[in-house]
PDB file of C-alpha atoms in Angstrom:
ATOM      1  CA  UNK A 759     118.410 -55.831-147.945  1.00 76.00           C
ATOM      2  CA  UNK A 760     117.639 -58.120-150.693  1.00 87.00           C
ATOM      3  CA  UNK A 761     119.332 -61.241-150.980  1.00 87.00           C
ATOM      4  CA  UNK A 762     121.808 -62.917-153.024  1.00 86.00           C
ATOM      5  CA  UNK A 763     120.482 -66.039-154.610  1.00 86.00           C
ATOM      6  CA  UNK A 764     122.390 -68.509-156.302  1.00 79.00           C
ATOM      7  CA  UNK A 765     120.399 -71.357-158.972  1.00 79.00           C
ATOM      8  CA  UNK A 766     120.532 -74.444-157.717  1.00 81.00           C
ATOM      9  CA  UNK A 767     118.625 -76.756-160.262  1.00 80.00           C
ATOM     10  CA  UNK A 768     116.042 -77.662-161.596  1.00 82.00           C
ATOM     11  CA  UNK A 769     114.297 -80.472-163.504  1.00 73.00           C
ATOM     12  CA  UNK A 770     111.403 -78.591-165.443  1.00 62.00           C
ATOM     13  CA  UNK A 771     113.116 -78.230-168.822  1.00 58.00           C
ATOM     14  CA  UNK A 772     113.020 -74.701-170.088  1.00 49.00           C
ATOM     15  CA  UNK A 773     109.433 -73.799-168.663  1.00 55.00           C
ATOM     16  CA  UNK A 774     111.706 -72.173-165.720  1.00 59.00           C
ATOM     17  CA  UNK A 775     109.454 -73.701-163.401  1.00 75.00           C
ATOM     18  CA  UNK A 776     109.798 -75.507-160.648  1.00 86.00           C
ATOM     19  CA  UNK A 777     113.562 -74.461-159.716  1.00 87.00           C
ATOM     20  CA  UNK A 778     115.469 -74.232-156.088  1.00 85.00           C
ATOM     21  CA  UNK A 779     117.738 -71.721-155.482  1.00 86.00           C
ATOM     22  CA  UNK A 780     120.209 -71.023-152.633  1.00 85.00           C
ATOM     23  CA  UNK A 781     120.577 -67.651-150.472  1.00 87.00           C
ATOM     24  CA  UNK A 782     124.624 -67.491-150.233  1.00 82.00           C
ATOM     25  CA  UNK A 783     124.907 -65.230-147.433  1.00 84.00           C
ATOM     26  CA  UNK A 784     122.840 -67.496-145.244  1.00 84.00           C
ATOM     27  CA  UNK A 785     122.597 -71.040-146.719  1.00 80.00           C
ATOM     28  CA  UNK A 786     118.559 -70.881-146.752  1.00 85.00           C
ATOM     29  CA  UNK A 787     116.925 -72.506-149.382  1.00 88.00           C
ATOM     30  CA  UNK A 788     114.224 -70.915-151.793  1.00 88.00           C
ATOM     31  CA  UNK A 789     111.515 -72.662-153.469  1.00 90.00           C
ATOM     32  CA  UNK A 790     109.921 -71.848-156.914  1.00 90.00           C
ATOM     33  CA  UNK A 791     106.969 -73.739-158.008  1.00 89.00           C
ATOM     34  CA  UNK A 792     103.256 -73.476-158.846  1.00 90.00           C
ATOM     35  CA  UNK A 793     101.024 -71.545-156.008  1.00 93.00           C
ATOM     36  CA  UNK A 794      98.597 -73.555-154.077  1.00 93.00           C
ATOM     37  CA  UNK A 795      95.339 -71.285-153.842  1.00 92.00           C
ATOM     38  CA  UNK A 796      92.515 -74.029-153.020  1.00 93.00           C
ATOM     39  CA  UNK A 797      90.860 -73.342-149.778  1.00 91.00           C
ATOM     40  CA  UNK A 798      90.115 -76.965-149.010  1.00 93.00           C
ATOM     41  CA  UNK A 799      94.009 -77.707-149.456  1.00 92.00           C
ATOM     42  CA  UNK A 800      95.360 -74.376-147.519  1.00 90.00           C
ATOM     43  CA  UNK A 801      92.777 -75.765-144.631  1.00 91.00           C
ATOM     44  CA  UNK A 802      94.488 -78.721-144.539  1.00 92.00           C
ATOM     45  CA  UNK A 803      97.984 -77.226-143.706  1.00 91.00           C
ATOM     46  CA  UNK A 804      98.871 -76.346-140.339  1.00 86.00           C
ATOM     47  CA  UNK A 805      99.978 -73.425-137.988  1.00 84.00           C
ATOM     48  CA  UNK A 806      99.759 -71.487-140.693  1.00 89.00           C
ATOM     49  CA  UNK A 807     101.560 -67.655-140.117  1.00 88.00           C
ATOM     50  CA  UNK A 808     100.549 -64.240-142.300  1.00 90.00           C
ATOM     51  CA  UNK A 809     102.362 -63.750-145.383  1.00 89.00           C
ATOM     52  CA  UNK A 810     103.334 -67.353-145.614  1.00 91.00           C
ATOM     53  CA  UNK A 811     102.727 -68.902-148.947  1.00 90.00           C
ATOM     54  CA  UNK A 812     102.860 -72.240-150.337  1.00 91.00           C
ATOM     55  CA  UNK A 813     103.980 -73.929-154.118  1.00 91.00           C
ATOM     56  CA  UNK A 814     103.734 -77.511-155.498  1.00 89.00           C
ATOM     57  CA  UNK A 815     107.281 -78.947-156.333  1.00 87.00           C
ATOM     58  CA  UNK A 816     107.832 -82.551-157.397  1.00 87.00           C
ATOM     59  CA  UNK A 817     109.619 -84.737-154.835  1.00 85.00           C
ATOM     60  CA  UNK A 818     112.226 -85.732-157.882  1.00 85.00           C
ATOM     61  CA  UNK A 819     113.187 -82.034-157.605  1.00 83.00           C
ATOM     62  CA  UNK A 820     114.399 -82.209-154.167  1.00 80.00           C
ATOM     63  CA  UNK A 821     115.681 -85.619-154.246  1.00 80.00           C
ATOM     64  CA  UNK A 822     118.042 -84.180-157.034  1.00 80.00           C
ATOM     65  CA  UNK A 823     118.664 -80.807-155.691  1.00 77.00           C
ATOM     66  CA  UNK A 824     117.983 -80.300-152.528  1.00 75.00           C
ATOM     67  CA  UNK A 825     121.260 -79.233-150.608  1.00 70.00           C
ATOM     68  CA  UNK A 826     122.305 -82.333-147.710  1.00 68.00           C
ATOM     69  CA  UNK A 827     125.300 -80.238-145.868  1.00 63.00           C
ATOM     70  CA  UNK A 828     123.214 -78.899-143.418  1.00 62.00           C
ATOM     71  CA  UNK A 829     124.860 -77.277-140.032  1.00 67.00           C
ATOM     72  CA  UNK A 830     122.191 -76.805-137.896  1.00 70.00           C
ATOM     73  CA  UNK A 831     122.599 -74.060-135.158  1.00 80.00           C
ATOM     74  CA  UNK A 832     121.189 -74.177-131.941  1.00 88.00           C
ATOM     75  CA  UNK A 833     117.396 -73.112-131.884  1.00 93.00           C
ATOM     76  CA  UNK A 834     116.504 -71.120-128.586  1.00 96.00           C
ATOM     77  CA  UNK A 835     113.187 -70.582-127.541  1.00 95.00           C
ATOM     78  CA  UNK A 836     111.528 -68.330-124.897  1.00 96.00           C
ATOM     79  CA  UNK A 837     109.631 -69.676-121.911  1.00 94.00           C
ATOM     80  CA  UNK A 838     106.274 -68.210-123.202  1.00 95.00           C
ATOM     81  CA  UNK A 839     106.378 -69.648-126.841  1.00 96.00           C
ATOM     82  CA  UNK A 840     107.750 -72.703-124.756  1.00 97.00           C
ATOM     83  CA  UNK A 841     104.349 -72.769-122.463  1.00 96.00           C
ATOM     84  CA  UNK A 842     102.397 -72.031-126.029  1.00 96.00           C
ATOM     85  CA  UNK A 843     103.442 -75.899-127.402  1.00 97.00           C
ATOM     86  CA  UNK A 844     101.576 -77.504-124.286  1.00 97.00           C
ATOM     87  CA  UNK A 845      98.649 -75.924-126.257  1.00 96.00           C
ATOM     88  CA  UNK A 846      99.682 -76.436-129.847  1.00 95.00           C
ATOM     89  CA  UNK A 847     100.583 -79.861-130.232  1.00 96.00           C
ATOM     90  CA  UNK A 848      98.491 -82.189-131.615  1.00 95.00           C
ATOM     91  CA  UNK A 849      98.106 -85.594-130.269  1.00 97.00           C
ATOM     92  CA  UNK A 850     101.428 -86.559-127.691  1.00 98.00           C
ATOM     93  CA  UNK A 851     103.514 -84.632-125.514  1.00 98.00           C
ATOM     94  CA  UNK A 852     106.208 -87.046-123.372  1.00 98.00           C
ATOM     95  CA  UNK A 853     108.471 -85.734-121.137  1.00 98.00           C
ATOM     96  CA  UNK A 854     111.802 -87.819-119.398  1.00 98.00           C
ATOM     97  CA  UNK A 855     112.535 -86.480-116.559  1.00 97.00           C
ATOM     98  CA  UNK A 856     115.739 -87.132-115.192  1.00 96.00           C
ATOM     99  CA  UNK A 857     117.209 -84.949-112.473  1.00 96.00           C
ATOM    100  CA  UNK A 858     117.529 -85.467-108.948  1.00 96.00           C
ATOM    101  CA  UNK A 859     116.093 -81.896-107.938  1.00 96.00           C
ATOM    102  CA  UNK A 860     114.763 -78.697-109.767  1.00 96.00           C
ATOM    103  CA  UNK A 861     115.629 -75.600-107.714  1.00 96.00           C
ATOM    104  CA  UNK A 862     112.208 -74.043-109.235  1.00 96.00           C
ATOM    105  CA  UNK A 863     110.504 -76.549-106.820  1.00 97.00           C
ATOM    106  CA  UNK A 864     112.095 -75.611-103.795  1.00 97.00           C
ATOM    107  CA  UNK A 865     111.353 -72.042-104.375  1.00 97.00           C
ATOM    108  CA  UNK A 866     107.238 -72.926-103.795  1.00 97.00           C
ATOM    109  CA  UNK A 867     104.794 -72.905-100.735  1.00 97.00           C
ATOM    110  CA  UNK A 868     103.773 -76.728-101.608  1.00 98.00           C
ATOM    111  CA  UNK A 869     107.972 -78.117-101.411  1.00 98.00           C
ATOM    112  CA  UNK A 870     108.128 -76.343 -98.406  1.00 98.00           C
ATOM    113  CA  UNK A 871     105.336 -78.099 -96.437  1.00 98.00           C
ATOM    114  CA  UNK A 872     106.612 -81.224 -98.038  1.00 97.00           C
ATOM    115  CA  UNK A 873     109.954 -80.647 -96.501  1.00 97.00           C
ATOM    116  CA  UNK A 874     108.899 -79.898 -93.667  1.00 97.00           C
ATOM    117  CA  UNK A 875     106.663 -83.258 -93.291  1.00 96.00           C
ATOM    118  CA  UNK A 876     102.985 -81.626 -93.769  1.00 97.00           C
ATOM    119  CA  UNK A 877     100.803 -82.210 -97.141  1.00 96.00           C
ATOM    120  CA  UNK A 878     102.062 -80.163 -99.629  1.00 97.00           C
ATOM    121  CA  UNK A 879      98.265 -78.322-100.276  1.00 97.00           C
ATOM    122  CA  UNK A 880      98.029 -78.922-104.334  1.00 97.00           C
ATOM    123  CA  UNK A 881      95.740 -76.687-105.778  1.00 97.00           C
ATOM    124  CA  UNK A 882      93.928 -78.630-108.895  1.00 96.00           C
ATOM    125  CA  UNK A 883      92.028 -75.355-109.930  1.00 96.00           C
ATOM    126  CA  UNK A 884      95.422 -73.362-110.613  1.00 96.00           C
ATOM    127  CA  UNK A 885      95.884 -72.136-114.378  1.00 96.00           C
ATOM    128  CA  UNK A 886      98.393 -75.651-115.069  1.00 96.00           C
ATOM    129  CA  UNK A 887      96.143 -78.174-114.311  1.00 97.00           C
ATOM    130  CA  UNK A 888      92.840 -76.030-115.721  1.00 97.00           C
ATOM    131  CA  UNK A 889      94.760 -76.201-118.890  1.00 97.00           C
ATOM    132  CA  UNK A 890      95.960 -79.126-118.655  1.00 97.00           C
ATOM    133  CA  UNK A 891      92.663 -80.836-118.283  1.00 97.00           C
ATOM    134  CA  UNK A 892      91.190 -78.641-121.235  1.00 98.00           C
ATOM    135  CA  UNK A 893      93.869 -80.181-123.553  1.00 98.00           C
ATOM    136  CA  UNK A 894      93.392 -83.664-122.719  1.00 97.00           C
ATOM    137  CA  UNK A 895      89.438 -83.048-122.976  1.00 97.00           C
ATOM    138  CA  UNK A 896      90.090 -82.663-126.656  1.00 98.00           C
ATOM    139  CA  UNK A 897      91.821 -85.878-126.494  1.00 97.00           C
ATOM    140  CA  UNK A 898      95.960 -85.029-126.198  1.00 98.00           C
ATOM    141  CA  UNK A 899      98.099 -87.204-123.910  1.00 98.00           C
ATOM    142  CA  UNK A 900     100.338 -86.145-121.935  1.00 98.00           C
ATOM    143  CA  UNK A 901     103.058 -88.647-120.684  1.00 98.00           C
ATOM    144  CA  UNK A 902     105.489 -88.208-118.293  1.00 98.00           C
ATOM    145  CA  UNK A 903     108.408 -91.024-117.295  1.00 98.00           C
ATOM    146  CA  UNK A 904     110.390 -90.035-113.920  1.00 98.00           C
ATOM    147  CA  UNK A 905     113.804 -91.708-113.376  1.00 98.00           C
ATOM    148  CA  UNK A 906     114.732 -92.029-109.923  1.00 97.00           C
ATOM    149  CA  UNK A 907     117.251 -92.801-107.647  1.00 96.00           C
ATOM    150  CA  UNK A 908     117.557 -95.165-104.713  1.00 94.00           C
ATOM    151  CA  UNK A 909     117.644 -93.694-102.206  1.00 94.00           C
ATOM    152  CA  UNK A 910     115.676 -91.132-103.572  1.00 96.00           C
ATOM    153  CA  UNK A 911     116.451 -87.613-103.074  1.00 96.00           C
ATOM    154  CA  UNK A 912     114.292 -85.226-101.370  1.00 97.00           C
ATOM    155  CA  UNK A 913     113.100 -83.542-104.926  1.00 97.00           C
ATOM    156  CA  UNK A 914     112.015 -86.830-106.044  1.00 97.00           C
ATOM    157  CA  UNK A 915     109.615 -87.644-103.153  1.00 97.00           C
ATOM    158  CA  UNK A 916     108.128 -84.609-103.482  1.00 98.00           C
ATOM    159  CA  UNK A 917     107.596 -85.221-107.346  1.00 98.00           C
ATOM    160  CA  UNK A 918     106.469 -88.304-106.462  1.00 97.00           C
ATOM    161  CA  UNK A 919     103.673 -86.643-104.462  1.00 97.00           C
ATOM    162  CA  UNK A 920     103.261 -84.083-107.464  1.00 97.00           C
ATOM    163  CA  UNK A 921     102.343 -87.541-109.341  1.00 97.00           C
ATOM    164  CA  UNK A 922      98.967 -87.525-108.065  1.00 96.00           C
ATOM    165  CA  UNK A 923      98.081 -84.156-109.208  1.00 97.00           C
ATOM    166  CA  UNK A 924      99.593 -84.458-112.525  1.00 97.00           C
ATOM    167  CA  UNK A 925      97.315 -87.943-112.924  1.00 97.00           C
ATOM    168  CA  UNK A 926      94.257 -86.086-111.113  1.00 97.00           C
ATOM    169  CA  UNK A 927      94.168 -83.322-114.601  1.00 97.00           C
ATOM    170  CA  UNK A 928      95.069 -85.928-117.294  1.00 96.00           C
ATOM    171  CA  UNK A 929      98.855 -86.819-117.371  1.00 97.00           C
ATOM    172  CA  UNK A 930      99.993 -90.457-117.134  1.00 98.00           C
ATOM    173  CA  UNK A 931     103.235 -90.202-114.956  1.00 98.00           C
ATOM    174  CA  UNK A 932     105.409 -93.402-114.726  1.00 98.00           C
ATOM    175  CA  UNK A 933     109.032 -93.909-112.920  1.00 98.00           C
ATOM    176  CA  UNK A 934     112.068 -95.816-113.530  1.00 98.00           C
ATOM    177  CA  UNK A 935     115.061 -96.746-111.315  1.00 97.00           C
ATOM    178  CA  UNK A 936     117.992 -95.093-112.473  1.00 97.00           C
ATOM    179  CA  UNK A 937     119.851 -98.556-112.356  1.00 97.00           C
ATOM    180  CA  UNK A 938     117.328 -99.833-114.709  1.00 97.00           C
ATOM    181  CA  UNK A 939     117.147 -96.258-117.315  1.00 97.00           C
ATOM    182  CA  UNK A 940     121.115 -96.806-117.351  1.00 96.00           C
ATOM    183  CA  UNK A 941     120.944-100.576-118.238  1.00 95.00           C
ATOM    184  CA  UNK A 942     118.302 -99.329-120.866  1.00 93.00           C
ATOM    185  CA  UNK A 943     120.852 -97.091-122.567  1.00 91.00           C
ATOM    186  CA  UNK A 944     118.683 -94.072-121.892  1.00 94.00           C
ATOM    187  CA  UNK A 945     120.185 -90.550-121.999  1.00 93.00           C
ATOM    188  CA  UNK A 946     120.404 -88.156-119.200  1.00 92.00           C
ATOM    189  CA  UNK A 947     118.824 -84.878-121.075  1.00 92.00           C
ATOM    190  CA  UNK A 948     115.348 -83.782-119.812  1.00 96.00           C
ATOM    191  CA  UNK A 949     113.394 -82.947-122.389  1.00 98.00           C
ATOM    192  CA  UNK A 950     109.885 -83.147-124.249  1.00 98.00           C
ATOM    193  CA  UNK A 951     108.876 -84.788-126.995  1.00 98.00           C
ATOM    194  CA  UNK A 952     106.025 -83.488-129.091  1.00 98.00           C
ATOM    195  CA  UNK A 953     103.685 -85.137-131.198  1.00 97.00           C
ATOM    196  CA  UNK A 954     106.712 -87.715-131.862  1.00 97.00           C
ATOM    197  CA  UNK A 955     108.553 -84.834-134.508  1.00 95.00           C
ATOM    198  CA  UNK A 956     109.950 -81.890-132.244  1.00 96.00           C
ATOM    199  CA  UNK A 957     112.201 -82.077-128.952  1.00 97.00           C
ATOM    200  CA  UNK A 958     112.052 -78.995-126.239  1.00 98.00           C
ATOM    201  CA  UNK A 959     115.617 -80.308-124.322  1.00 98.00           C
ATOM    202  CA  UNK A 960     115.566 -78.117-121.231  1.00 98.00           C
ATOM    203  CA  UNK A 961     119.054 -77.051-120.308  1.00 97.00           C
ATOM    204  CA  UNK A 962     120.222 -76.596-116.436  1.00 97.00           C
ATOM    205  CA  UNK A 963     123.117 -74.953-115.127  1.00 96.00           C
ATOM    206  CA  UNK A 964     125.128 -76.345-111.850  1.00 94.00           C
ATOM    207  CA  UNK A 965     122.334 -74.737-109.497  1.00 95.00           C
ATOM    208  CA  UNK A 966     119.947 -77.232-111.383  1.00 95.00           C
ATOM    209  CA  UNK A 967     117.864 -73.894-112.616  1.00 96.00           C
ATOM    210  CA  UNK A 968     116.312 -74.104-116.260  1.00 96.00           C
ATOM    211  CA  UNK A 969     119.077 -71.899-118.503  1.00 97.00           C
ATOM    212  CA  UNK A 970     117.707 -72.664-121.900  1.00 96.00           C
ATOM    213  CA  UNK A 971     114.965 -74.402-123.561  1.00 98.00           C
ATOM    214  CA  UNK A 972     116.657 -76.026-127.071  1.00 97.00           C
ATOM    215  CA  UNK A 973     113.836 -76.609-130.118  1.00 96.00           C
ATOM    216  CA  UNK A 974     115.295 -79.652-131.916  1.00 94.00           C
ATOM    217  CA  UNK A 975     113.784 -81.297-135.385  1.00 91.00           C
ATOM    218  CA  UNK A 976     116.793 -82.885-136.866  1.00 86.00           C
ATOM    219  CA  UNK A 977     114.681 -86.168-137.860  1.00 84.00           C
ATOM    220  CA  UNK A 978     117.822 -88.398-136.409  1.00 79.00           C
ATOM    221  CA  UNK A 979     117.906 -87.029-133.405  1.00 90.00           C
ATOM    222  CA  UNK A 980     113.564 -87.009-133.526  1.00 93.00           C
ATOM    223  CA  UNK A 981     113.774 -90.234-134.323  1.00 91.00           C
ATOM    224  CA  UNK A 982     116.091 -91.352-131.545  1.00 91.00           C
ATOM    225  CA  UNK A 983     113.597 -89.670-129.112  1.00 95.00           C
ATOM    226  CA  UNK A 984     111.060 -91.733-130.223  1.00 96.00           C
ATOM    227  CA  UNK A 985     113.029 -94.784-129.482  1.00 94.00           C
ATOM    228  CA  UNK A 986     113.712 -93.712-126.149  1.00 95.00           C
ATOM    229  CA  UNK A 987     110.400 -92.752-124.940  1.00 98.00           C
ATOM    230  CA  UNK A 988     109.111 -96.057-126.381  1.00 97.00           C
ATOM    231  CA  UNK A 989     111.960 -97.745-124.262  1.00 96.00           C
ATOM    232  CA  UNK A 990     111.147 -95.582-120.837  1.00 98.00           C
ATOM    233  CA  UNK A 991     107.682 -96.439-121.631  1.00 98.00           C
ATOM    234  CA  UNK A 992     107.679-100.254-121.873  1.00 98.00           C
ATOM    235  CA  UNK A 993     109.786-100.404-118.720  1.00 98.00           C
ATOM    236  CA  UNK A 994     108.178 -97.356-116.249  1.00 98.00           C
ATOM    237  CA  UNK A 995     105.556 -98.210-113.714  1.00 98.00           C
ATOM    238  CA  UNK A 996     102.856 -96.450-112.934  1.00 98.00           C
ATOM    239  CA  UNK A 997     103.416 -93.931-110.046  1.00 97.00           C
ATOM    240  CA  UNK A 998     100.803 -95.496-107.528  1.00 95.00           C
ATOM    241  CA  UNK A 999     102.470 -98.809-107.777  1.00 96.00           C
ATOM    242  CA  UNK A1000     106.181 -97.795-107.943  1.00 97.00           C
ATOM    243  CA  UNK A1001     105.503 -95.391-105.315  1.00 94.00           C
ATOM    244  CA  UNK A1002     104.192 -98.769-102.906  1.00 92.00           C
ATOM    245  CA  UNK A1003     108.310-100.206-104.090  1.00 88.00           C
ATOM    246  CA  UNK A1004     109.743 -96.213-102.717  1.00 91.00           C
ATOM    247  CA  UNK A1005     111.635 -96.909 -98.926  1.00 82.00           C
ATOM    248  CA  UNK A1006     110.357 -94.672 -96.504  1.00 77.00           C
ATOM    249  CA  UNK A1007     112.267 -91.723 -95.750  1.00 72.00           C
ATOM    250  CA  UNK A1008     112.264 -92.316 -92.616  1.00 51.00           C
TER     251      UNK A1008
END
């Protein structure tokens, strides 16, 4: 069905071009302007999907027009096109983790011989860490800040021994004290951050399983993220060395 469009404004005199207009059923915003068609500028645009086109509008026009009463609804993603962004990010991908367990953990071979006192057997050739090595061989980072607790709970010593194999195929995993991430200010969402302008906030129900995985670009809240990783960041230690500060178990 086609839709309704209502004129929104535009700054172009009479020549009728360029102009934004307003889909009323749905609140989406359409853009008239002059088609780009030069390769060497279309190569410089990314993730680029068929049938998407692009037009040249001056920033005056949506300084003017553009609509600023935006309700954002809640952006769900599937675990596969979540798995896809460890591949199609460009430069940073942070994660703050701050549970005390993951029930996905405690479902695999490698928690159970943890638990049960014996080496938990990582396998560094499995298909996460042989991608995860091929995307920092092209130069991505991958950062990872742990909070935990003190005592620590069983899921967090076994992280803590997952911290080796996430350094061995190119992460940099750090750790906080919860006492310290709470006299930072920092939140208690677990979630990613990529390339400092998208947040993946992982959702967990009261069986601490993953429920939903939440795409976020509002640049406030963006921005915020950025502030808190570069907070969690100053303040983590490296997992070797905070792991010599851990009490034994024992």
């Amino acid at each position: 069905m086609s839709r309704r469009l209502r004129y929104i404004g535009s700054n172009s005199g009479n020549s009728g071009c360029p102009t934004l207009y307003e889909d009323v059923d749905t609140g989406e915003v359409l853009v008239q302007g002059d088609v780009v068609t030069d390769p060497d500028e279309i190569a410089q645009l990314r993730n680029i999907k068929p049938g998407e086109g692009f037009v040249i509008v001056p920033r005056a026009l949506l300084t003017d027009f553009a609509p600023r009463d935006v309700d954002r609804e809640r952006v769900l993603i599937g675990y596969e096109e979540f798995e896809n962004m460890f591949k199609s990010f460009q430069h940073t991908a942070f994660r703050l983790e701050t549970r005390r367990r993951y029930r996905s953990d405690e479902q695999t071979e490698t928690y159970r011989r943890f638990a049960a006192g014996m080496a938990p057997g990582w396998d560094l050739d499995d298909p996460w860490c042989r991608s995860r090595r091929e995307q920092a061989a092209l130069g991505k980072r991958f950062e990872r800040v742990r909070i935990m607790d003190n005592p620590p709970t069983l899921g967090q010593r076994y992280l803590l021994d997952n911290a080796e194999r996430n350094n061995a195929v190119g992460e940099d995993t750090r750790y906080l004290w919860r006492a310290d991430a709470e006299r930072l200010g920092l939140p208690q969402e677990d979630a990613w951050l990529f390339d400092s302008r998208v947040i993946a906030l992982l959702h967990f129900d009261a069986d601490d399983d993953l429920t939903d995985i939440e795409l976020i670009t509002d640049p406030v809240q963006v921005a915020r993220a950025c502030q808190v990783r570069d907070a969690a960041w100053h303040f983590a230690t490296p997992s070797r060395e905070f792991g010599a500060e851990v009490p034994s178990a024992m």
